[in-house]
PDB file of C-alpha atoms in Angstrom:
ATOM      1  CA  UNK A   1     239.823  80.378 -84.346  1.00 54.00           C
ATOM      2  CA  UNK A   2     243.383  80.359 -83.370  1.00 58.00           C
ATOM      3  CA  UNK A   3     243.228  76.279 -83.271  1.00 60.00           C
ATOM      4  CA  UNK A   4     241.296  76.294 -86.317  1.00 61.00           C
ATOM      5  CA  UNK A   5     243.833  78.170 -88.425  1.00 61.00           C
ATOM      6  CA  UNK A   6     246.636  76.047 -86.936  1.00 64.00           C
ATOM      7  CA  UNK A   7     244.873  72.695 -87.197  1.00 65.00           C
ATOM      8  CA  UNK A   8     243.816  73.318 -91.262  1.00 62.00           C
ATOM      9  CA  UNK A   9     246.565  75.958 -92.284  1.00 64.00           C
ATOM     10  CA  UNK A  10     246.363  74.219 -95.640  1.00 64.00           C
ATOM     11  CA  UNK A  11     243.001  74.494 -95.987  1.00 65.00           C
ATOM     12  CA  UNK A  12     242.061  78.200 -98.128  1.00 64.00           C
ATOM     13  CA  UNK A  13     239.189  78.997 -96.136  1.00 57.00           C
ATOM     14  CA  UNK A  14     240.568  78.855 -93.023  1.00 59.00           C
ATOM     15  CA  UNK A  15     243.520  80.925 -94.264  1.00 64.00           C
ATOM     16  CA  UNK A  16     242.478  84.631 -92.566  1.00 71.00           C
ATOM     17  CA  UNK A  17     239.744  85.298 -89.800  1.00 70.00           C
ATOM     18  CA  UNK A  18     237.881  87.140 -92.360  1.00 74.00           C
ATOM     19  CA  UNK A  19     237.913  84.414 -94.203  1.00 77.00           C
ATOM     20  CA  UNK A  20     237.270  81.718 -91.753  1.00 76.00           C
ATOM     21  CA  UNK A  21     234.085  83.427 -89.735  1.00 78.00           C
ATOM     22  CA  UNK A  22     232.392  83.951 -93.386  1.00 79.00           C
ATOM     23  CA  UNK A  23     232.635  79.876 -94.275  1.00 79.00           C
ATOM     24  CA  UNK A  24     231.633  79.014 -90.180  1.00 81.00           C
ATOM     25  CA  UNK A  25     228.561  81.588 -90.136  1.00 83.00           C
ATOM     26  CA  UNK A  26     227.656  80.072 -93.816  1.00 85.00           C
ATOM     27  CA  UNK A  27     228.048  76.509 -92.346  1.00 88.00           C
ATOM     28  CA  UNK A  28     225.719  77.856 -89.717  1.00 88.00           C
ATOM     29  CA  UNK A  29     222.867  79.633 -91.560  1.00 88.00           C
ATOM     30  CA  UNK A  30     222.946  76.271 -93.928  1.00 93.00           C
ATOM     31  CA  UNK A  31     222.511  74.265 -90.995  1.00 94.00           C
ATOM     32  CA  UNK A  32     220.372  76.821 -89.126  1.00 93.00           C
ATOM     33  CA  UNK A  33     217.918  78.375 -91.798  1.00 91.00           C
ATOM     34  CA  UNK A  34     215.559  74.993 -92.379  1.00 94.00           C
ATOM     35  CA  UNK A  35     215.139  74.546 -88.679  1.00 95.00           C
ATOM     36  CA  UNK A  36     214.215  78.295 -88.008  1.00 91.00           C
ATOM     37  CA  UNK A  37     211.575  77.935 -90.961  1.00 91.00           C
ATOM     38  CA  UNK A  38     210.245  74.965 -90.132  1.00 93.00           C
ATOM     39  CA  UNK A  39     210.087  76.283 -86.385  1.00 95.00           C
ATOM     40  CA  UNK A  40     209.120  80.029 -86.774  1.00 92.00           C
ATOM     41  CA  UNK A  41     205.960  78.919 -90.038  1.00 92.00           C
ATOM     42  CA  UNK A  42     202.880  78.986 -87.984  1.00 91.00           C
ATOM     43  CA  UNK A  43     203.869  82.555 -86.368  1.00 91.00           C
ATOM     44  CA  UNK A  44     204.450  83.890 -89.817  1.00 87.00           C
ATOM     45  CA  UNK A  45     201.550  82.944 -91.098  1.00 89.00           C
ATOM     46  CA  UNK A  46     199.869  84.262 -88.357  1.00 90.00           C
ATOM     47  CA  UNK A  47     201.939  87.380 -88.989  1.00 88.00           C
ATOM     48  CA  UNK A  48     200.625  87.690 -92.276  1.00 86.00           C
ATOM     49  CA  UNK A  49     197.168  87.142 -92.073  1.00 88.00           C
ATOM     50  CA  UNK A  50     196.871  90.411 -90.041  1.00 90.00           C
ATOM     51  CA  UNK A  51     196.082  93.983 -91.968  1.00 88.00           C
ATOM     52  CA  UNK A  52     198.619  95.774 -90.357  1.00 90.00           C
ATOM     53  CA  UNK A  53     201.412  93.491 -91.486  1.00 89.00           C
ATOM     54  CA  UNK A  54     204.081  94.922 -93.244  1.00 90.00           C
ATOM     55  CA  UNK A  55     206.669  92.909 -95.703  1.00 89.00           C
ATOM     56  CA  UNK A  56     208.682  95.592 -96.063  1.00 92.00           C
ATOM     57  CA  UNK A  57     209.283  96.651 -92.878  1.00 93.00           C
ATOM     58  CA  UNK A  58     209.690  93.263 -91.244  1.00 90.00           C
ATOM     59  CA  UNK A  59     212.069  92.480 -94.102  1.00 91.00           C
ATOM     60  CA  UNK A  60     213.975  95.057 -93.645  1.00 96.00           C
ATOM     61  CA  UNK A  61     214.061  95.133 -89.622  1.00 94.00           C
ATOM     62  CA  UNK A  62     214.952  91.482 -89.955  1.00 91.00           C
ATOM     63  CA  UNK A  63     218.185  92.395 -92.192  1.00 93.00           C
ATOM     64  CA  UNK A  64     219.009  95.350 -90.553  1.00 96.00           C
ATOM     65  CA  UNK A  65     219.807  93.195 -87.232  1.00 94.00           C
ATOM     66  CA  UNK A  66     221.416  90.261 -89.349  1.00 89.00           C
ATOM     67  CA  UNK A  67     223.903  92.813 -90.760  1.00 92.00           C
ATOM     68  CA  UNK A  68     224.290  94.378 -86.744  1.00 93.00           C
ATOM     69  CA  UNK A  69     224.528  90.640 -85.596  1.00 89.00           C
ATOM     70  CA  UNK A  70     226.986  89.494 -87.913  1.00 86.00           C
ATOM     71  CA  UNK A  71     228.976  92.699 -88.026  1.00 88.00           C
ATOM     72  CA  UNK A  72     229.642  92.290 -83.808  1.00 87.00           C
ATOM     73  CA  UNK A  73     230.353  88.566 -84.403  1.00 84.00           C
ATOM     74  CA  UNK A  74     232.685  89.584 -86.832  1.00 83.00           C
ATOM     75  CA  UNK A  75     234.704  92.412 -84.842  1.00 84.00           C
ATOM     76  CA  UNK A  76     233.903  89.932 -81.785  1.00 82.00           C
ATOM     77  CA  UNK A  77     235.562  87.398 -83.879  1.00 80.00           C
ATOM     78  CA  UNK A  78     238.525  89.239 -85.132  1.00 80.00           C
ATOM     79  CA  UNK A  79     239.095  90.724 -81.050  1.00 82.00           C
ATOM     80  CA  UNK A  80     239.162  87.275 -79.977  1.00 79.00           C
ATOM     81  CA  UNK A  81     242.023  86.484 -82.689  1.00 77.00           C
ATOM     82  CA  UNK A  82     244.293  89.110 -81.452  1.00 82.00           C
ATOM     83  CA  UNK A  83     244.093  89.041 -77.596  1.00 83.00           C
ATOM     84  CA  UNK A  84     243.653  86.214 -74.896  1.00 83.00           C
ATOM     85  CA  UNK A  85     240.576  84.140 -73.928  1.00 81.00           C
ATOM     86  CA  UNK A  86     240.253  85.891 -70.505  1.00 82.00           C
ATOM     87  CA  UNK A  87     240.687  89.377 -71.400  1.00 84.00           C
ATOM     88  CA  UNK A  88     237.904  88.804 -73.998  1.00 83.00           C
ATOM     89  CA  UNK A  89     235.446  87.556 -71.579  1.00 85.00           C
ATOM     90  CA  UNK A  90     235.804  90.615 -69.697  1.00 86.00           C
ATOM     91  CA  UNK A  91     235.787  92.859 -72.749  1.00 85.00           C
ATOM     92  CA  UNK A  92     232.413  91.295 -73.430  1.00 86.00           C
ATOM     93  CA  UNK A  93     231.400  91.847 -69.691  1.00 88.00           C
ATOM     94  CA  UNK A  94     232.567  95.308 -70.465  1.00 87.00           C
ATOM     95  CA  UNK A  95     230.258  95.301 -73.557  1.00 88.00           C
ATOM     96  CA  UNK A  96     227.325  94.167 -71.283  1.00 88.00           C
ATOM     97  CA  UNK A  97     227.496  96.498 -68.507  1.00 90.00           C
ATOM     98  CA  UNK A  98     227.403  99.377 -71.649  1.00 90.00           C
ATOM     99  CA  UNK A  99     224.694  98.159 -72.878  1.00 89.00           C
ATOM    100  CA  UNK A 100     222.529  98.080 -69.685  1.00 90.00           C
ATOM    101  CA  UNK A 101     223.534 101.655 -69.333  1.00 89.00           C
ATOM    102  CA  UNK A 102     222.705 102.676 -72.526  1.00 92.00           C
ATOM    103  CA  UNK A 103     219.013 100.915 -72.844  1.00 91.00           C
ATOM    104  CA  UNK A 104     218.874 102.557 -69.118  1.00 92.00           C
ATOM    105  CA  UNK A 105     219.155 105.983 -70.331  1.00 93.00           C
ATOM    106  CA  UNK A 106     217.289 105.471 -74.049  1.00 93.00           C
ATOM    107  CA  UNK A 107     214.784 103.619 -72.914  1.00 93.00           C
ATOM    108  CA  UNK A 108     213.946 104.823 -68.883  1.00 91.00           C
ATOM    109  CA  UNK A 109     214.654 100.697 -67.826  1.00 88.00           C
ATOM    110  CA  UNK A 110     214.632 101.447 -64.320  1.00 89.00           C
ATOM    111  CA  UNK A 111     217.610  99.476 -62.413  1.00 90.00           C
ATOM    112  CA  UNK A 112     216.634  96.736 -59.337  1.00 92.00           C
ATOM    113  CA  UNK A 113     219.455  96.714 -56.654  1.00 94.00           C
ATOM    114  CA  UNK A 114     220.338  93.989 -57.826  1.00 94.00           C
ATOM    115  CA  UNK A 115     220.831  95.273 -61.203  1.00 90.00           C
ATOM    116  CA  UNK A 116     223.312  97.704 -59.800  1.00 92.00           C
ATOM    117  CA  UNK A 117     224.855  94.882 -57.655  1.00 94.00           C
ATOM    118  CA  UNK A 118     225.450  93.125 -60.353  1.00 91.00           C
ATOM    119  CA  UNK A 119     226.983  95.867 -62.522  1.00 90.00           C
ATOM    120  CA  UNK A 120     228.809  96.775 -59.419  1.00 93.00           C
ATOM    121  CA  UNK A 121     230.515  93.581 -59.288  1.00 93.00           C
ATOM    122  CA  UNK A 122     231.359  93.504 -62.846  1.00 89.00           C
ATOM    123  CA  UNK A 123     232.920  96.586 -62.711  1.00 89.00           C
ATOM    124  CA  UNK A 124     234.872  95.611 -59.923  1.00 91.00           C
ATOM    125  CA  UNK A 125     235.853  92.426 -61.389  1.00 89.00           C
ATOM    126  CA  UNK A 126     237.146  94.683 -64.769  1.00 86.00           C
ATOM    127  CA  UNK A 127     239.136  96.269 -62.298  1.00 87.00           C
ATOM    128  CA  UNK A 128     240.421  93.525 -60.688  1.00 89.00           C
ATOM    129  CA  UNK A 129     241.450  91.899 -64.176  1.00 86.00           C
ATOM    130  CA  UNK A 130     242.959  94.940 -65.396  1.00 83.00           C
ATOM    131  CA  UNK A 131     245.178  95.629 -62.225  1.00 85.00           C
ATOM    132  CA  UNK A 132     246.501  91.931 -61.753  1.00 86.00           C
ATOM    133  CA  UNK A 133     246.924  92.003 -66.197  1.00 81.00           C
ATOM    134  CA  UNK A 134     249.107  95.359 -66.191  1.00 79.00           C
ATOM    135  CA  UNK A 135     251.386  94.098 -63.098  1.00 78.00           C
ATOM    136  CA  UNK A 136     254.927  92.913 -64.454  1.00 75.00           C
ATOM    137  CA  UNK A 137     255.070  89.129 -64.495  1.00 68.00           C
ATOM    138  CA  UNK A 138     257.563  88.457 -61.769  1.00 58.00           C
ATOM    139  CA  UNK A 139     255.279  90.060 -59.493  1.00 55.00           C
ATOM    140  CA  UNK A 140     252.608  88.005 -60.504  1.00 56.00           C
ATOM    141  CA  UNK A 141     251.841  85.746 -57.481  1.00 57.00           C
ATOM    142  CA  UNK A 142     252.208  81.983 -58.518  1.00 56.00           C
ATOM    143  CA  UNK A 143     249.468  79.151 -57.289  1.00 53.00           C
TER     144      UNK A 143
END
């Protein structure tokens, strides 16, 4: 985003992040929507076909998670504006690790060990990131 904005400053679209992730995620459903339709036909006709079928409720299911989709690419968007590419790969590791807890607990998901290796390690690894970030740069150790 940062690149874009530099690279077409003159350009109006590209002239917030707002601004700029609304014209990209239009460029994508443009691009996107025939190729999902064209894909995703046969299942909905199967869909339909069935008595138990509801248009309303798939309708409104399927734009309930657009609007949840595009509102966390659109704070995930506006994060990644304001802080550095590393720190928000771990926020988003930080993000997973939540969610596994949370669908844990809602849903009873029991964890494998290596589920809780795995979220072990992540943690770890925020920790690590977050130690080495909040040390003052001289004492930073240069490779």
């Amino acid at each position: 985003a940062k690149q874009l904005k530099q690279k077409f400053n003159s350009i109006p679209s590209s002239s917030s992040d707002v601004c700029l992730f609304f014209h990209i995620s239009w460029m994508g459903l443009v691009v996107l929507l025939p190729l999902a339709v064209h894909q995703e036909t046969a299942s909905w006709r199967d869909a339909l076909s069935t008595e138990s079928f509801s248009i309303a409720t798939f309708v409104s299911v399927v734009g309930l998670n657009g609007l949840m989709y595009t509102a966390y690419n659109q704070f995930s968007f506006m994060v990644l504006s304001r802080v550095d590419t590393a720190s928000h790969a771990v926020l988003n590791v930080c993000r997973r690790v939540c969610v596994i807890a949370a669908t844990t607990v809602f849903f009873g998901t029991p964890l494998s060990r290596a589920n809780v290796a795995g979220i072990v390690v992540a943690v770890m690894g925020m920790c690590c990131f977050t130690r080495t970030k909040s040390r003052p740069s001289s004492a930073k150790v240069k490779v």
